[in-house]
XYZ file of C-alpha atoms in Angstrom:
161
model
C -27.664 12.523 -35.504
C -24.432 11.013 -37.185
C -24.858 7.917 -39.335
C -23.456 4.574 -38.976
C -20.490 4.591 -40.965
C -20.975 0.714 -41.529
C -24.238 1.974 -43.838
C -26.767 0.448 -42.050
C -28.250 3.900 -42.483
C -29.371 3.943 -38.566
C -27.420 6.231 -36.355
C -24.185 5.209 -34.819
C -25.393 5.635 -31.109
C -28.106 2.862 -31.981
C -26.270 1.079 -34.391
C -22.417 0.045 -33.690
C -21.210 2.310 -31.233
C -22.363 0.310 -28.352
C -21.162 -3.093 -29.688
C -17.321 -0.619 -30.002
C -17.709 0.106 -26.661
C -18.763 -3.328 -25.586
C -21.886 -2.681 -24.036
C -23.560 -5.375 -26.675
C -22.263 -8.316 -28.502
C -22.834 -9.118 -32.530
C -25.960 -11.272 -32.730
C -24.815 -11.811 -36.444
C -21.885 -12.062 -38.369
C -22.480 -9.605 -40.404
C -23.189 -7.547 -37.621
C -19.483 -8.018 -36.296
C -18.147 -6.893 -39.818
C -20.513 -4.151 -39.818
C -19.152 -2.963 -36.225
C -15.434 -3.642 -37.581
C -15.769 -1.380 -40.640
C -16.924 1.166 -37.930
C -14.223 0.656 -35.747
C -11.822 1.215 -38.516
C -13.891 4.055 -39.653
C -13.876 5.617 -36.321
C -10.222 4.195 -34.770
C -11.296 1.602 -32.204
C -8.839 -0.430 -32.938
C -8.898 -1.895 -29.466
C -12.100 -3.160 -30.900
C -10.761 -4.729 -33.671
C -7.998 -6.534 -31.803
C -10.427 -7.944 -29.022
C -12.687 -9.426 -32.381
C -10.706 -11.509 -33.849
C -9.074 -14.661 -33.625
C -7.340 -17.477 -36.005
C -3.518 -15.979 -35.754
C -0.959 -14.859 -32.830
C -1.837 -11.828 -31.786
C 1.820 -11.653 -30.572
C 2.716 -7.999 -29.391
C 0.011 -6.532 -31.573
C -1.654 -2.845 -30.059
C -3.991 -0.508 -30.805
C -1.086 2.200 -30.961
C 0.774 0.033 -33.585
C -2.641 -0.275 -36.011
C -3.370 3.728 -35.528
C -0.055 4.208 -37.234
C -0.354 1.876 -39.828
C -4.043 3.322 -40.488
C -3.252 6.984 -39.973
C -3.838 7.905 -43.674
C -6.818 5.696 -44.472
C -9.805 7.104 -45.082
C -13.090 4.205 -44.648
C -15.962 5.761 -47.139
C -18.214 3.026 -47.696
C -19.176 -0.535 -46.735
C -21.013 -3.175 -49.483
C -21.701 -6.510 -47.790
C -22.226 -8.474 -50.679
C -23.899 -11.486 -48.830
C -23.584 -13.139 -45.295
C -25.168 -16.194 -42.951
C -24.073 -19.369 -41.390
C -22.545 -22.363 -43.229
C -25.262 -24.503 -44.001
C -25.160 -27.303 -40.906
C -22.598 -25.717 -38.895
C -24.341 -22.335 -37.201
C -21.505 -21.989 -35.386
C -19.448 -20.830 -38.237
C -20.748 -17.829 -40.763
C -19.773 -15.814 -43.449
C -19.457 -11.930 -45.075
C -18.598 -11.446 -48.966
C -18.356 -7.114 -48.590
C -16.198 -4.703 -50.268
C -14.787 -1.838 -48.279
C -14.134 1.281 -50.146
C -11.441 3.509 -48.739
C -9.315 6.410 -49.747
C -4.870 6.153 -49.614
C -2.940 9.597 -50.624
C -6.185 10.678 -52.824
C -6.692 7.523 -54.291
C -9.673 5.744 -53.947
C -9.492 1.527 -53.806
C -11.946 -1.238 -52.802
C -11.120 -4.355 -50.352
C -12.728 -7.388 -51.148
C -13.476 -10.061 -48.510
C -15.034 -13.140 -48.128
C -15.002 -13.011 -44.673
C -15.153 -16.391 -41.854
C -16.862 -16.020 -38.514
C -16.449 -18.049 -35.434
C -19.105 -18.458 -32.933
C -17.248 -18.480 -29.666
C -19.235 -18.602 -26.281
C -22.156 -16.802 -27.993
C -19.651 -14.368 -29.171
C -18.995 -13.843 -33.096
C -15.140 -13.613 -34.001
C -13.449 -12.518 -37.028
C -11.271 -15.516 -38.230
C -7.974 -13.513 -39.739
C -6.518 -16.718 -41.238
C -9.438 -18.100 -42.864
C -10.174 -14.996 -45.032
C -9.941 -14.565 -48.653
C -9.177 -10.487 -49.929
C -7.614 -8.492 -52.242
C -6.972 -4.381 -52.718
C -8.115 -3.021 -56.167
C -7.908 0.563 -57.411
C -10.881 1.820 -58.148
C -10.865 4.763 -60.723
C -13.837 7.031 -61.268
C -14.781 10.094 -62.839
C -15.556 13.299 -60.259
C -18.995 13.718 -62.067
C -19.688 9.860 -61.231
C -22.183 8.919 -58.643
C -20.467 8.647 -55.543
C -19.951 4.903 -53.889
C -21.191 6.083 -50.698
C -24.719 6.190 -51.849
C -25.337 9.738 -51.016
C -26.916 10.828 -54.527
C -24.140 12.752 -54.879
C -21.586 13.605 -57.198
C -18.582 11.575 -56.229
C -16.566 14.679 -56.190
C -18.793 16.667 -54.215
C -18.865 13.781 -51.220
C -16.338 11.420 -50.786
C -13.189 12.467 -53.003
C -13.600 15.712 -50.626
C -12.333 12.927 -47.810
C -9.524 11.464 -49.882
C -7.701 14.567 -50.738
């Protein structure tokens, strides 16, 4: 059985693979960003295109975002805290940090994510979202971000290079 890579520590089969292949829809947002992080993770990227709106999409394809993602390695997703806006259910929220690995480095997206409910569909709103990239440095004999119990350089700086 392979786990989720969004961390919901549930298999991927029964977790986020059938929202990527579009046989369910996200009854949360966090849900959606969960199912994102996986579709990065795992290079749907069709997925990832069809999820959000906010911006032109303008000529934007899968192809294009496998290229600029070819070297990215997702480890670990941290949702931080997520809901609806209080008296507005049809808008919601994800604070998360992503944790991915760039030419053996490892570095941590922030996000306070914004969610549109759209014809009891949840969409990622790409111009309403707050992030920033941050190196993140730590020792091989630290406790791996992942969660695994293991020794950061015995699990995840093995994916990283």
């Amino acid at each position: 059985m392979d786990m989720c890579p969004c961390g919901s520590k549930q298999s991927f089969q029964s977790c986020c693979q059938p929202l990527l292949l579009k046989n369910n829809k996200a009854k949360t947002p966090e849900q959606l960003m969960r199912s994102r992080f996986s579709a990065f993770a795992t290079k749907h990227y069709d997925y990832i295109l069809s999820t959000y709106i906010g911006v032109d999409k303008g000529d934007s394809h899968a192809e294009d975002m496998a290229k600029d993602y070819e070297d990215i390695h997702w480890l670990h997703l941290d949702v931080k805290s997520s809901g609806t806006m209080a008296g507005n259910e049809q808008k919601g929220f994800v604070h998360f940090c992503a944790y991915f690995g760039l030419s053996g480095k490892l570095y941590a997206l922030s996000e306070e994510s914004q969610f549109q409910l759209v014809n009891d569909e949840w969409f990622y709103l790409a111009d309403q979202s707050d992030s920033h990239n941050e190196r993140v440095k730590l020792s091989r004999n630290d406790s791996c971000i992942c969660q695994s119990g293991k020794k950061f350089k015995k699990c995840c700086a093995l994916k990283i290079g």
